[in-house]
Amino acid sequence: MALKTETMVLNMGPQHPSTHGVLRLELELEGELIKKVIPHIGYLHRCFEKHAEAMQYNQVIPYTDRMDYLASMYNNFGYVIAVEKLMGIEVPERVQYIRLIMGELQRIASHLVALGTYGLDIGAFTPFLYLFRDREKILSLFEMTCGARLLYNYMWVGGLSHDIHPDFQRLTKEFINYFKPTIVELDSLLSYNKIFIERTANIGILPVDTAINYGVTGPMLRGSGIKFDLRRNDPYSIYNRFDFDIPVGKGLVGTVGDCWDRYYVRVREMEESLKILEQAIDNIPEGDVQSAIPKRIKPPKGTVYSRVETPRGELGYFIISDGSTNPFRVKVRAPSFVNLEVLGELCKGHLVADVIAILGSVDIVLGEVDR
Amino acid sequence: MKNTEEIFELLKKEFGDAVLQIDKETPTEPIIFVDPLKINVVGEFLRVSEELKFDSLMCLSGVDDANGTKVKDEAGLDTIQGGTLSVYYHLYSTTLNHKINLKVSAQREDPKVESVENIWKCADWHEREAFDMYGIIFLNHPDLRRILMPYDWEAGYPLRKDYKNPEFYQGMKVPY
Amino acid sequence: MGLLDKEFSDGNIVIAKVDDLFNWARLSSIWQLGFGLACCAIEMMATSASHYDFDRFGVIPRNTPRQADAIIISGTVTLKMALRIKRLYEQMPDPKYIISMGSCANCGGPYWEHGYHVLKGVDRVIPVDVYVPGCPPRPEALLEGLLKLQEKIRNESLRKKSA
């Protein structure tokens, strides 16, 4: 008599310490092997798009904060760029520089959380504490500038809510000098840790053509070895004035496009952000940060699709204006939403324990997945 | 690298009536209007054509055009009858570095659009979202279910302009 | 009202009321359910990380509801999530406490008007002990909320449960 076997369905989440929020995964298992992963999302669907239709253009900005709450500055950035493009506003140089500096600081802060919690998922508790210590320093810079630690509402259409503090430049330079050695520290603490490599190298390999077909962007796409970064490939703001590299996955300890590569791209990106900060921080021109803010935001009839490179990938805002003071429709192309879709492909054939490693390397923020 | 007008000419030559018109009046990028039941053929051509190579679907958005007539139903609430629901496609070519915008419109009472899920995989969830929020039916989609709202949500499609929120969901009061 | 102020002059015997002993033990080791919902969860994580150090108050995240004493509802509760939260609450053993963190969990926050999928206040499904206002509350505010919860536990009695 043949042995009777059947697959088992295991439910993971919405309350699970490693799902980075309220994601629910339905795992179909054959023993320890994964046959199929079905993500169920929407547990944090906060109706952003409905709110955007009911609010005026500038009132939408605080809601953009709350989508990707680890990179709020960058969500503001993407939204105001889209509205400015629709209205044809030229932003003063000083505003451009401050926005870029805030954006890059935010990228470091966001990657710190991503790497720290990734370590936590794999079982390394110490890097989490180290990285959150460094993140607090960035948050205090933000707090000094606009008074908020997490959700800033800092970038406005045509300008900024506040000018920077007189001490900001000095403290940012201090932070840059402080932070450079800690990346080296992180490398020795986690990146080249034997256990960490065993858990992440050769796991969840994402081939290039799959990545592009699934629309994957950001560190995930670069981890697969493609030099694609919107700051370079479709430059916005003033990124084309700065000199920085785009780190890509090379398969240093495993195969190109595995979890470790995605992790490592994030580490190296922090270095590149520091490079941009160093070039920008001393060159902030003088000026008024609120001079270009329009009295009444009433864009002409039309549509705009504008995209920026957030720490997680391509964030697109598609805005339809009907000529009134409220947007007719705002659709957000959230990078996490698109990146998460490929999870099913990545997990196939791996063990249950690897799902955590793969999910952590995708670096999702549920606020953005569900909006 | 081609601009939208060149791509439009190319598509017009290839598909004739399936490609309807081009709207150049928008302040940013022009939009090409396509027949909703031919969008999968046009999409496939855009992806495989050697001179276009649109390998990446950046965004797919459902839109309620709200261009029908407003009427009051029995309960005295405003509803929209007639008009269209639309889907916008934003395509990008990572190799040739050009973009286009496509738009399809379907009747509000019977919104059927061909799915492009088998051309660009990332359309899967985007289309499910458009279905969830607007009730647009994507033909030949493998798994057209609600994605953000609960699977047992019965109160309709929340992003339609005439959506009314229910009083209760599973015993929980919904309004403030 | 510590326990150690009522001891015999020699010997190592402490005399205390059962109420005080239980309350002291409960309030100084509140294990919270490791459970984040939205933006506030990041501030909750920051609170338990190195800078603010939730551990000082005996709070450590515990990942199963069956061994947790408190839930911090850290973020927006959606309709889809509300029933799961209720189930988590029901799985916890008594005594159990709820801290509602942030405006969304208190009353719907910025989503109160147009949020068709947002539950306007977690107290519509489970009873809340302490409300922490803010969007998001600073870690200090969460610590204050915890101290308020400790105060509440300190005044509890075995015979009659506080309302």
XYZ file of C-alpha atoms in Angstrom:
710
model
C 0.000 0.000 0.000
C 1.388 3.349 -0.994
C 1.926 5.909 1.699
C -0.795 8.512 1.621
C 0.551 12.062 1.614
C -1.114 15.422 1.425
C -0.038 19.035 1.555
C -0.522 21.081 4.661
C -1.728 24.652 4.756
C -0.063 26.833 7.349
C -1.261 30.285 8.213
C 1.314 32.929 9.050
C 0.189 36.271 10.379
C -1.400 38.820 10.585
C 0.052 38.750 14.084
C 3.538 37.419 13.548
C 6.777 38.973 14.740
C 8.488 38.660 11.376
C 5.868 39.869 8.952
C 6.841 43.522 9.477
C 3.296 44.481 10.272
C 0.023 42.859 9.453
C 0.739 40.746 6.412
C -0.876 37.347 6.255
C 0.701 34.517 4.316
C -0.957 31.263 3.462
C 1.780 28.671 3.051
C 1.109 25.416 1.295
C 3.668 22.931 2.523
C 4.883 19.546 1.505
C 6.691 18.534 4.634
C 9.095 21.386 5.201
C 9.129 22.458 1.576
C 7.058 25.321 0.297
C 4.815 24.578 -2.629
C 2.926 27.816 -2.775
C 2.734 31.119 -0.945
C -0.418 33.189 -1.120
C -0.099 36.636 0.452
C -3.274 38.197 1.816
C -2.982 41.925 2.215
C -5.301 44.751 3.138
C -5.139 44.503 6.919
C -3.900 48.082 7.018
C -5.951 49.515 4.172
C -6.477 53.074 5.330
C -8.216 54.450 2.251
C -5.506 56.906 1.227
C -6.913 57.352 -2.238
C -10.380 58.219 -0.945
C -8.885 60.750 1.424
C -6.864 62.307 -1.358
C -10.031 62.892 -3.353
C -11.756 64.536 -0.412
C -8.888 66.856 0.542
C -7.212 69.841 -1.052
C -3.841 69.304 -2.670
C -1.781 70.484 0.289
C -3.967 68.662 2.800
C -3.016 65.350 1.198
C 0.624 65.675 2.254
C 0.157 64.454 5.858
C -1.571 61.353 4.512
C 1.353 60.601 2.226
C 3.510 60.568 5.371
C 1.463 57.759 6.761
C 1.863 55.450 3.789
C 5.515 54.540 3.935
C 6.064 55.577 7.516
C 9.706 54.599 7.471
C 10.432 57.030 4.633
C 7.905 59.783 5.181
C 10.176 62.502 3.836
C 10.471 60.676 0.579
C 6.737 60.173 0.262
C 6.258 63.929 0.716
C 8.984 64.443 -1.858
C 7.334 62.287 -4.485
C 3.946 63.877 -3.998
C 5.072 67.492 -4.124
C 7.203 66.806 -7.191
C 4.146 65.389 -8.938
C 1.962 68.388 -8.077
C 4.712 70.819 -9.026
C 5.092 69.078 -12.351
C 1.372 69.418 -12.950
C 1.366 73.119 -12.083
C 4.729 73.941 -13.628
C 6.255 75.434 -10.474
C 9.983 76.154 -10.376
C 11.328 75.508 -6.906
C 14.126 77.674 -5.434
C 17.619 76.192 -5.266
C 17.723 76.247 -1.496
C 14.560 74.178 -1.310
C 15.969 71.684 -3.811
C 19.101 71.214 -1.749
C 17.303 70.854 1.564
C 14.849 68.375 0.071
C 17.647 66.287 -1.315
C 19.514 66.290 2.002
C 16.384 65.300 3.902
C 15.668 62.614 1.335
C 19.097 61.049 1.668
C 19.042 61.216 5.469
C 15.685 59.516 5.299
C 17.086 56.833 3.036
C 19.761 56.036 5.606
C 17.209 56.009 8.443
C 14.919 53.719 6.499
C 17.701 51.317 5.572
C 18.791 51.233 9.209
C 15.370 49.942 10.205
C 15.298 47.530 7.285
C 18.713 46.071 8.141
C 18.102 46.055 11.882
C 14.826 44.222 11.650
C 16.278 41.893 9.058
C 18.924 40.898 11.562
C 16.181 40.480 14.134
C 14.236 38.175 11.825
C 17.281 36.004 11.253
C 17.972 35.846 14.973
C 20.621 38.497 15.551
C 19.336 40.872 18.206
C 22.397 43.064 18.699
C 22.544 44.817 15.292
C 18.966 45.972 15.877
C 20.004 47.853 18.995
C 23.093 49.321 17.334
C 21.227 50.509 14.269
C 18.347 52.006 16.201
C 20.869 53.943 18.217
C 22.168 55.499 14.994
C 18.691 56.054 13.660
C 17.805 58.148 16.690
C 20.538 60.566 15.651
C 18.916 61.107 12.260
C 15.510 61.451 13.869
C 16.838 64.152 16.146
C 18.075 66.035 13.072
C 14.575 65.823 11.608
C 13.030 66.798 14.892
C 15.250 69.848 15.054
C 14.106 70.839 11.578
C 10.377 70.290 11.665
C 9.447 69.175 15.154
C 8.404 65.620 14.367
C 10.230 62.353 14.793
C 8.430 60.095 12.386
C 5.763 61.791 10.275
C 6.975 65.169 9.157
C 4.628 66.950 6.734
C 7.807 68.822 5.899
C 7.803 69.270 2.137
C 5.077 71.461 0.783
C 4.069 72.165 -2.785
C 6.589 74.780 -3.886
C 8.602 74.879 -0.685
C 9.121 73.595 2.820
C 7.228 74.004 6.060
C 10.272 75.312 7.941
C 13.740 76.494 7.100
C 16.585 74.447 8.566
C 17.917 75.169 12.020
C 21.160 77.244 12.140
C 22.934 74.257 13.714
C 21.627 71.770 11.186
C 24.593 71.808 8.831
C 27.132 71.419 11.626
C 25.235 68.561 13.249
C 24.677 66.792 9.945
C 28.401 66.914 9.236
C 29.029 65.540 12.706
C 26.589 62.761 11.947
C 28.299 61.945 8.639
C 31.633 61.649 10.386
C 30.119 59.577 13.151
C 28.227 57.290 10.837
C 30.994 56.323 8.411
C 32.806 54.003 10.842
C 29.545 52.448 12.019
C 28.927 51.035 8.547
C 32.241 49.221 8.871
C 31.111 48.104 12.290
C 27.875 46.815 10.796
C 29.820 44.847 8.205
C 31.793 43.049 10.876
C 28.756 42.676 13.110
C 26.282 41.275 10.626
C 27.188 41.346 6.928
C 30.059 38.872 7.095
C 28.739 36.945 10.051
C 28.974 33.237 9.258
C 25.522 32.375 10.606
C 23.938 35.283 8.788
C 25.529 34.286 5.501
C 24.385 30.695 5.968
C 20.831 31.881 6.429
C 20.733 34.334 3.520
C 23.203 33.386 0.784
C 21.730 31.355 -2.099
C 18.241 31.837 -0.662
C 15.412 33.439 -2.606
C 17.238 34.083 -5.846
C 15.487 36.600 -8.075
C 16.447 36.340 -11.763
C 16.620 39.558 -13.758
C 13.844 38.859 -16.267
C 11.426 37.795 -13.527
C 12.279 40.954 -11.626
C 11.518 43.227 -14.550
C 8.394 41.359 -15.563
C 7.072 41.680 -12.018
C 7.946 45.367 -12.000
C 10.301 44.960 -9.051
C 12.328 48.088 -8.314
C 14.708 49.520 -5.767
C 17.314 47.526 -3.852
C 15.537 44.326 -4.851
C 16.131 44.957 -8.555
C 19.661 46.187 -7.963
C 20.334 43.125 -5.837
C 19.699 41.095 -8.998
C 22.562 42.907 -10.668
C 20.856 45.644 -12.679
C 22.170 49.164 -12.359
C 18.797 50.831 -12.313
C 18.161 53.768 -10.055
C 15.701 56.518 -10.895
C 18.048 59.067 -9.410
C 20.279 58.238 -12.364
C 18.033 56.739 -15.026
C 15.192 59.230 -14.816
C 16.665 62.088 -12.788
C 14.372 64.313 -10.788
C 15.107 67.214 -8.475
C 18.856 67.969 -8.677
C 20.284 64.461 -8.447
C 22.105 64.774 -11.766
C 24.513 67.276 -10.194
C 25.956 64.798 -7.736
C 28.474 62.068 -8.061
C 27.474 58.726 -6.580
C 27.621 55.062 -7.456
C 24.753 52.656 -7.777
C 25.629 49.515 -5.840
C 24.444 46.272 -7.389
C 24.416 42.681 -6.226
C 27.474 40.759 -7.313
C 26.964 37.461 -5.554
C 29.944 37.930 -3.260
C 29.034 35.053 -0.964
C 26.412 33.252 -2.998
C 24.464 33.727 -6.198
C 23.597 37.075 -7.740
C 20.139 38.117 -6.618
C 19.933 36.199 -3.369
C 18.813 37.593 -0.023
C 22.319 38.501 1.036
C 22.825 40.570 -2.101
C 19.669 42.524 -1.451
C 20.800 43.109 2.099
C 24.262 44.143 1.001
C 22.982 46.593 -1.622
C 21.191 48.422 1.180
C 24.346 48.619 3.260
C 26.331 50.039 0.361
C 23.543 52.459 -0.522
C 23.922 54.073 2.854
C 27.526 54.829 1.942
C 26.436 56.392 -1.337
C 23.865 58.497 0.470
C 26.611 59.749 2.754
C 28.582 60.675 -0.360
C 25.683 62.745 -1.690
C 25.196 64.367 1.704
C 28.846 65.342 1.873
C 28.623 67.032 -1.503
C 25.384 68.812 -0.739
C 25.622 69.888 2.874
C 28.118 72.712 2.386
C 26.570 74.073 -0.780
C 23.086 75.011 0.381
C 22.433 78.384 -1.253
C 20.787 81.217 0.630
C 17.177 82.060 0.009
C 13.615 81.888 1.232
C 12.172 78.401 1.425
C 8.577 79.564 1.168
C 8.823 82.097 -1.644
C 7.486 79.759 -4.329
C 4.576 78.355 -2.351
C 1.435 79.175 -4.349
C -1.361 80.999 -2.542
C -3.931 78.710 -4.062
C -3.126 75.298 -5.396
C -5.331 74.844 -8.411
C -3.566 72.857 -11.118
C -4.825 72.880 -14.718
C -6.931 70.028 -16.044
C -4.795 67.025 -16.892
C -2.902 64.033 -15.635
C 0.604 63.483 -14.391
C 2.595 60.396 -13.496
C 5.715 61.188 -11.585
C 8.081 58.812 -9.888
C 10.913 58.982 -7.405
C 13.339 56.460 -5.975
C 12.405 55.857 -2.360
C 14.461 53.548 -0.140
C 12.154 50.737 -1.257
C 11.998 51.445 -4.964
C 9.957 53.349 -7.470
C 7.223 55.390 -5.845
C 4.850 56.733 -8.459
C 2.056 59.225 -8.014
C -0.575 59.306 -10.696
C -2.679 62.422 -10.253
C -5.696 63.422 -12.308
C -6.753 67.010 -11.929
C -10.146 68.277 -13.000
C -9.134 71.880 -12.507
C -10.555 72.218 -8.990
C -8.765 72.530 -5.669
C -9.107 68.818 -4.874
C -7.421 66.053 -6.828
C -9.874 64.076 -8.921
C -7.876 60.905 -8.453
C -4.563 60.049 -6.829
C -3.201 56.598 -7.431
C -0.059 55.531 -5.678
C 2.242 53.046 -7.263
C 3.725 51.814 -4.030
C 7.078 50.024 -4.341
C 6.352 47.577 -1.519
C 3.027 46.615 -3.079
C 4.712 45.633 -6.316
C 7.781 44.092 -4.705
C 5.691 41.891 -2.448
C 3.957 40.333 -5.428
C 7.092 38.434 -6.383
C 7.278 36.714 -2.983
C 5.460 33.645 -4.274
C 8.106 33.142 -6.949
C 10.971 33.628 -4.506
C 9.706 31.180 -1.897
C 8.983 28.237 -4.179
C 11.004 25.180 -3.202
C 12.542 26.691 -0.098
C 12.086 25.628 3.507
C 9.590 27.190 5.879
C 12.326 28.928 7.827
C 13.540 30.629 4.663
C 10.247 32.453 4.185
C 11.260 34.779 7.006
C 14.646 35.427 5.447
C 13.112 36.110 2.041
C 10.320 38.306 3.342
C 12.770 40.347 5.390
C 14.956 40.933 2.355
C 11.990 42.278 0.368
C 11.697 45.004 3.011
C 8.022 45.796 2.889
C 6.161 48.465 4.775
C 2.574 47.420 5.179
C 1.301 50.966 5.325
C 2.436 51.301 1.763
C 1.336 47.895 0.572
C -2.216 48.495 1.715
C -2.293 52.288 1.635
C 13.843 56.187 -27.863
C 10.521 57.277 -29.345
C 8.011 59.887 -28.302
C 4.327 59.202 -27.846
C 3.284 60.506 -31.279
C 5.672 58.186 -33.094
C 4.461 55.271 -31.020
C 0.873 56.246 -31.781
C 1.563 56.236 -35.539
C 3.196 52.855 -35.211
C 0.276 51.423 -33.261
C -2.261 52.950 -35.646
C -0.513 51.283 -38.551
C -0.420 47.939 -36.764
C -3.887 47.817 -35.232
C -6.084 50.339 -37.070
C -9.348 50.790 -35.236
C -8.270 49.184 -31.960
C -6.181 52.268 -31.241
C -8.679 55.057 -30.985
C -7.026 58.458 -30.666
C -4.320 60.491 -28.981
C -4.915 63.261 -26.466
C -2.170 65.866 -26.631
C -3.941 68.485 -24.554
C -2.615 67.268 -21.186
C -0.006 69.506 -19.515
C 2.479 66.650 -19.185
C 2.520 63.471 -21.248
C 0.034 62.694 -24.059
C -2.326 59.748 -23.671
C -3.207 57.095 -26.249
C -6.759 55.731 -26.139
C -7.149 52.025 -26.822
C -10.132 49.689 -27.202
C -10.622 47.905 -23.832
C -11.098 44.528 -25.488
C -7.913 44.858 -27.554
C -5.576 46.128 -24.853
C -4.000 42.713 -24.368
C -3.064 42.461 -28.063
C -1.717 46.013 -28.111
C 0.164 45.351 -24.879
C 1.739 42.190 -26.205
C 2.900 44.078 -29.306
C 4.318 46.902 -27.186
C 6.309 44.443 -25.139
C 7.765 42.236 -27.858
C 8.243 44.796 -30.648
C 11.940 45.331 -31.252
C 11.710 49.109 -31.563
C 9.459 49.599 -28.520
C 10.358 46.947 -25.911
C 8.044 48.146 -23.160
C 9.167 45.532 -20.661
C 7.907 47.225 -17.526
C 4.424 48.244 -16.471
C 4.992 51.048 -14.014
C 1.457 51.594 -12.923
C -2.079 50.509 -13.665
C -4.825 52.661 -12.228
C -8.559 52.364 -12.283
C -10.455 55.637 -12.470
C -14.103 56.546 -12.098
C -14.633 59.218 -14.741
C -17.940 60.277 -13.140
C -19.177 61.526 -16.502
C -22.622 59.951 -16.348
C -25.846 61.528 -15.190
C -26.584 61.881 -11.516
C -29.912 60.432 -10.499
C -31.610 59.872 -7.173
C -32.442 56.281 -6.297
C -35.437 55.138 -4.194
C -33.675 55.998 -0.933
C -32.958 59.535 -2.141
C -29.213 58.967 -2.507
C -27.193 60.201 -5.457
C -26.042 57.554 -7.864
C -24.341 57.892 -11.200
C -25.834 56.219 -14.250
C -24.108 55.830 -17.570
C -20.671 57.177 -18.301
C -17.439 55.245 -18.126
C -14.839 53.691 -15.861
C -11.291 53.905 -17.147
C -7.996 52.183 -16.695
C -4.692 53.987 -17.228
C -1.512 52.096 -18.088
C 1.890 53.686 -17.635
C 4.554 51.781 -19.503
C 8.293 52.141 -19.458
C 11.094 50.523 -21.355
C 14.118 49.854 -19.180
C 16.359 49.273 -22.190
C 15.205 52.056 -24.542
C 14.210 54.464 -21.778
C 10.923 55.740 -23.172
C 7.450 55.902 -21.666
C 3.884 55.966 -22.855
C 0.476 56.284 -21.239
C -2.466 54.258 -22.420
C -6.082 54.667 -21.462
C -9.054 52.384 -21.954
C -12.627 53.251 -21.078
C -15.461 50.823 -20.453
C -19.151 51.350 -19.832
C -19.959 51.876 -16.164
C -22.822 49.361 -16.234
C -20.684 46.638 -17.784
C -17.016 47.487 -17.221
C -15.073 44.781 -19.021
C -11.405 45.171 -19.872
C -9.019 42.515 -21.124
C -6.391 41.548 -18.565
C -2.719 42.192 -19.268
C -1.623 39.894 -16.451
C 0.011 37.398 -18.823
C 2.051 40.189 -20.450
C 3.290 41.980 -17.365
C 3.047 39.889 -14.205
C 2.861 42.921 -11.965
C -0.536 43.769 -13.447
C -1.965 40.915 -11.381
C -2.349 42.789 -8.106
C -2.938 46.137 -9.765
C -5.894 44.671 -11.628
C -7.214 43.031 -8.514
C -7.002 46.401 -6.825
C -8.868 48.113 -9.664
C -11.521 45.410 -9.405
C -11.683 45.823 -5.647
C -11.990 49.595 -5.753
C -14.023 50.166 -8.922
C -15.556 46.854 -9.893
C -13.817 46.760 -13.252
C -13.924 43.199 -14.575
C -10.643 42.077 -16.113
C -11.380 39.311 -18.575
C -9.064 36.290 -18.460
C -7.523 37.328 -15.152
C -6.588 34.097 -13.315
C -7.624 35.142 -9.825
C -9.912 38.156 -9.761
C -10.772 38.554 -6.076
C -10.893 41.475 -3.718
C -7.434 42.335 -2.480
C -7.540 45.200 0.007
C -11.099 45.074 1.262
C -12.331 41.988 3.153
C -13.378 39.111 0.926
C -16.911 39.294 2.302
C -17.348 43.036 1.735
C -20.776 43.520 0.220
C -21.232 47.269 0.206
C -19.884 47.875 -3.268
C -16.764 49.452 -4.692
C -15.398 52.114 -2.357
C -13.548 54.398 -4.749
C -16.490 54.934 -7.069
C -17.670 58.487 -6.729
C -21.183 57.455 -5.723
C -20.098 54.931 -3.080
C -22.063 54.870 0.161
C -20.486 53.459 3.276
C -22.538 50.847 5.142
C -23.646 51.429 8.709
C -22.277 48.150 10.049
C -19.751 45.529 9.027
C -19.893 42.259 11.007
C -21.457 43.984 13.973
C -18.932 46.846 14.068
C -20.152 50.354 13.485
C -18.377 51.866 10.503
C -19.115 55.622 10.548
C -17.566 57.807 13.227
C 4.412 51.774 48.820
C 7.132 49.328 48.166
C 7.063 45.871 49.637
C 10.282 46.217 51.563
C 9.186 48.939 53.947
C 7.270 46.474 56.108
C 9.867 43.956 57.203
C 11.002 42.596 60.586
C 14.105 44.289 61.915
C 16.179 41.099 61.795
C 15.717 38.188 59.441
C 14.700 38.188 55.852
C 10.944 38.100 56.076
C 8.817 40.668 54.301
C 5.253 41.177 55.294
C 2.809 42.344 52.734
C -0.793 42.056 51.794
C -1.524 39.510 49.093
C -2.976 42.300 46.973
C 0.208 44.323 47.195
C 2.423 41.371 46.443
C 0.429 40.341 43.406
C 0.119 43.853 42.109
C 3.818 44.503 42.580
C 4.695 41.384 40.659
C 2.229 42.156 37.911
C 3.105 45.753 37.372
C 6.827 45.260 37.249
C 6.841 42.591 34.590
C 4.281 43.563 32.012
C 5.011 41.434 29.002
C 3.544 43.010 25.957
C 2.332 41.118 22.948
C 4.863 41.691 20.174
C 2.423 43.060 17.749
C 2.715 46.117 15.541
C -0.001 47.547 13.386
C 1.085 50.738 11.676
C 3.214 53.845 12.054
C 2.964 53.792 15.847
C 4.586 50.356 15.817
C 7.799 51.996 14.641
C 7.705 54.309 17.640
C 6.935 51.294 19.805
C 9.995 49.571 18.354
C 12.043 52.687 18.992
C 10.788 52.636 22.568
C 11.931 49.083 23.096
C 15.262 49.640 21.325
C 18.429 50.999 22.814
C 17.660 54.684 23.167
C 14.501 54.517 25.272
C 14.828 50.990 26.611
C 11.402 49.678 27.506
C 13.142 46.881 29.377
C 13.744 49.188 32.328
C 10.078 48.865 33.205
C 10.005 45.117 32.829
C 8.338 45.273 29.447
C 9.562 42.756 26.925
C 7.825 41.741 23.737
C 6.357 38.286 23.875
C 5.240 36.881 20.607
C 2.384 34.712 21.704
C -0.837 36.059 23.183
C -1.025 33.133 25.578
C 1.941 34.385 27.557
C 1.378 38.103 27.262
C -0.032 40.490 29.835
C -0.687 43.542 27.735
C -1.307 44.520 24.147
C -0.212 47.855 22.837
C -2.578 48.595 19.965
C -0.059 50.545 17.979
C -1.775 51.994 14.973
C -4.838 52.067 12.803
C -7.302 49.248 13.339
C -9.045 48.405 10.106
C -12.274 46.494 9.791
C -10.412 43.542 8.342
C -8.029 43.524 11.302
C -10.510 44.261 14.088
C -11.833 40.728 14.427
C -8.289 39.346 14.550
C -7.434 41.763 17.322
C -10.497 40.658 19.216
C -9.416 37.059 18.858
C -5.901 37.860 20.060
C -7.414 39.579 23.064
C -9.562 36.587 23.821
C -6.562 34.287 23.674
C -4.731 36.185 26.390
C -4.980 34.937 29.981
C -6.340 37.169 32.731
C -5.298 39.664 33.979
C -4.852 41.440 30.690
C -4.424 45.072 29.869
C -4.733 47.174 26.725
C -2.845 50.314 25.890
C -4.320 52.111 22.925
C -1.427 53.945 21.315
C -1.994 56.844 18.977
C -4.968 58.714 17.643
C -5.976 56.036 15.166
C -6.441 53.394 17.839
C -8.097 55.933 20.139
C -10.698 57.300 17.788
C -9.779 56.792 14.134
C -7.295 59.650 14.051
C -6.889 61.363 10.690
C -8.999 58.662 9.081
C -12.143 59.378 11.081
C -14.129 60.996 8.306
C -13.416 59.311 4.994
C -11.935 56.053 6.244
C -14.461 53.592 4.901
C -12.308 50.699 6.071
C -11.041 52.083 9.378
C -12.506 51.190 12.749
C -12.971 54.455 14.625
C -11.390 53.468 17.879
C -10.253 50.065 19.066
C -12.535 50.430 22.093
C -15.399 49.456 19.826
C -14.160 45.870 19.930
C -12.046 45.475 23.079
C -11.893 47.366 26.410
C -9.004 49.812 26.716
C -7.155 50.671 29.931
C -4.897 53.520 28.878
C -5.182 55.850 25.904
C -1.974 57.451 24.669
C -2.679 60.426 22.392
C -0.455 61.569 19.553
C 0.062 60.858 15.894
C 2.361 59.108 16.490
C 2.993 59.479 20.242
C 6.609 60.071 21.136
C 8.328 57.213 22.973
C 8.184 59.339 26.115
C 4.419 59.486 25.775
C 4.242 55.715 25.504
C 6.402 55.396 28.624
C 4.033 57.753 30.402
C 1.139 55.576 29.286
C 2.898 52.558 30.714
C 3.440 54.309 34.035
C -0.257 55.138 34.102
C -1.041 51.483 33.516
C 1.295 50.499 36.359
C -0.497 52.954 38.617
C -3.780 51.375 37.688
C -2.512 47.878 38.420
C -1.109 49.018 41.765
C -4.579 49.963 42.972
C -6.253 46.764 41.915
C -7.678 44.314 44.380
C -8.134 40.585 44.111
C -11.617 40.813 45.529
C -13.073 43.435 43.302
C -11.844 44.198 39.860
C -11.363 47.812 39.073
C -13.894 49.134 36.626
